[in-house]
Amino acid sequence: MKLTKLDQIRAAEAKLLLSTYDRNPILFVGGEGVHIADEHGTKYLDLLSGIGVNALGYGHPVIEEAIAKQSRALIHTSNLFYHEGQAELAMRLTERTGLDRVFFSNTGTEAWEGAMKLARAYAGLLRSEGKQIGTKFLALEQSFHGRTFGSVSTTYKAKYREPFGPVVPGVEFVRFNDVADLRAKFSSEVCAILVESIQGEGGVRPLTQEFFAEARALATSTGALLIVDEIQSGMGRTGKWCAYQHYDILPDITTLAKPIAGGIPLGAVLCTEEVARAIHAGMHGTTFGGGPLACAVAIAVIDHIERENLLAHASEVGDYFQAQLSQLAKRHTAIIDVRGKGLMLAAELDSADLAKLTVAEMLKRKILINCTSDTVLRFLPPYILERADVDTAIAALDEIFTEHAGAVGAANNATQSAGGQNHV
Ligand SMILES: Cc1ncc(COP(=O)(O)O)c(C=O)c1O
């Protein structure tokens, strides 16, 4: 039986799939530009782009042509042989990140696993050369690095780690942007400091220049590595290829994924020539990672971003979006902070209930956003977003806060005075 209707699909999924997702009851079937369309042809302005993946939006001819052309030529060959894509793509990535060598994976979490393994292997190499260096990782509070064992071990929130314990040992968490805590926890036992330049799931929180620079300096002082996760913030989203470039800091290892191939799964670990000394044939690998199809699409996406000057565009439209959110914050006290860079933006609200309601009300108005860290509205739109789309979103938010902020605030106050839970 072919399932086409949403209710049939929901019933079948409820019976057949692991219940890992709490999906919205919408069946998406297509899309064009910054709009995604459901089964009835209703269009939604997508300010989330598949959680930061669909950098060129939907139905983009450059992506469609790259897929069509490469699928006619060669979709897969193992990493036991050469194909035309990896070197071409590696050339583009190394030029744009400032790093020297690449390993291709399929997803973000796999890229992060690769980065962690590389750090341990490099520390082992240093020890074999007589250097004193341990195996410990320092990660940050509120971090998110993925769901596989290594990644989840370095991910802060207990709800992601604890059901699967014991997770990988040897990880200590440092308070976010707390230089004194970083200094106190750093020692020659540490093989790597792990950060996101701008924490994504943690609430779109940028590192301070001081903290980032201190992490770089401490790592350099012992031979430990600075590993920067750019899976959400990288590949142009913030107006630069990597968000660490806003800080003028070069990590030893970085990871990329999400938008790298415009929606086709692909991830990458990049490292310096020095770190690459630690890896030899057979130590790490993947069946699918860096396949011909994904590489061809990634090359087409990067070339298009460059040709169309989309980094400057993301920066310009992102600044406009952020300015409009800040204006909105002046009118609505429920918005307590506006932050981010380029098209990785957030508006933090004073209430988790209001944040949840805002996402639902935006959906009613056919606009997709999400809420992370309970109170943070997150915007990760396609890079092709225009000012007019921003105006649409801001008008909708204005309407929602005008209608609901007072009501939710009043309800919260009533609950608090009745001794209820404070969501702020
Ligand atoms: C910063 C960061 N690292 C790693 C990951 C994991 O990527 P994936 O879901 O592709 O495994 C994510 C996903 O949200 C992320 O935002």
CSV table of C-alpha atoms and ligand atoms in Angstrom, one decimal, residues 51 107-110 144-147 196 201 229 231-232 257-258, ligand 1:
chain,number,residue,atom,x,y,z
A,51,ILE,CA,18.4,22.9,10.7
A,107,THR,CA,27.4,13.6,8.8
A,108,GLY,CA,28.4,16.1,11.5
A,109,THR,CA,28.7,13.7,14.3
A,110,GLU,CA,31.0,11.4,12.2
A,144,PHE,CA,26.4,20.2,21.2
A,145,HIS,CA,28.6,18.0,19.0
A,146,GLY,CA,26.3,15.2,17.9
A,147,ARG,CA,24.7,11.9,19.0
A,196,GLU,CA,31.9,25.8,18.7
A,201,GLU,CA,21.9,24.1,20.0
A,229,ASP,CA,33.2,22.6,15.5
A,231,ILE,CA,29.2,22.1,11.6
A,232,GLN,CA,26.4,24.6,12.2
A,257,ALA,CA,28.8,19.3,7.6
A,258,LYS,CA,25.2,20.5,7.5
B,1,LIG,C1,27.6,22.2,16.2
B,1,LIG,C2,27.1,20.8,15.8
B,1,LIG,N1,28.0,19.8,15.8
B,1,LIG,C3,27.6,18.6,15.5
B,1,LIG,C4,26.3,18.3,15.1
B,1,LIG,C5,25.9,16.9,14.7
B,1,LIG,O1,25.7,16.9,13.3
B,1,LIG,P1,24.8,15.7,12.6
B,1,LIG,O2,23.4,15.9,13.1
B,1,LIG,O3,25.0,15.9,11.1
B,1,LIG,O4,25.4,14.4,13.1
B,1,LIG,C6,25.4,19.4,15.0
B,1,LIG,C7,24.0,19.1,14.7
B,1,LIG,O5,23.1,19.9,15.0
B,1,LIG,C8,25.8,20.7,15.4
B,1,LIG,O6,25.0,21.7,15.4
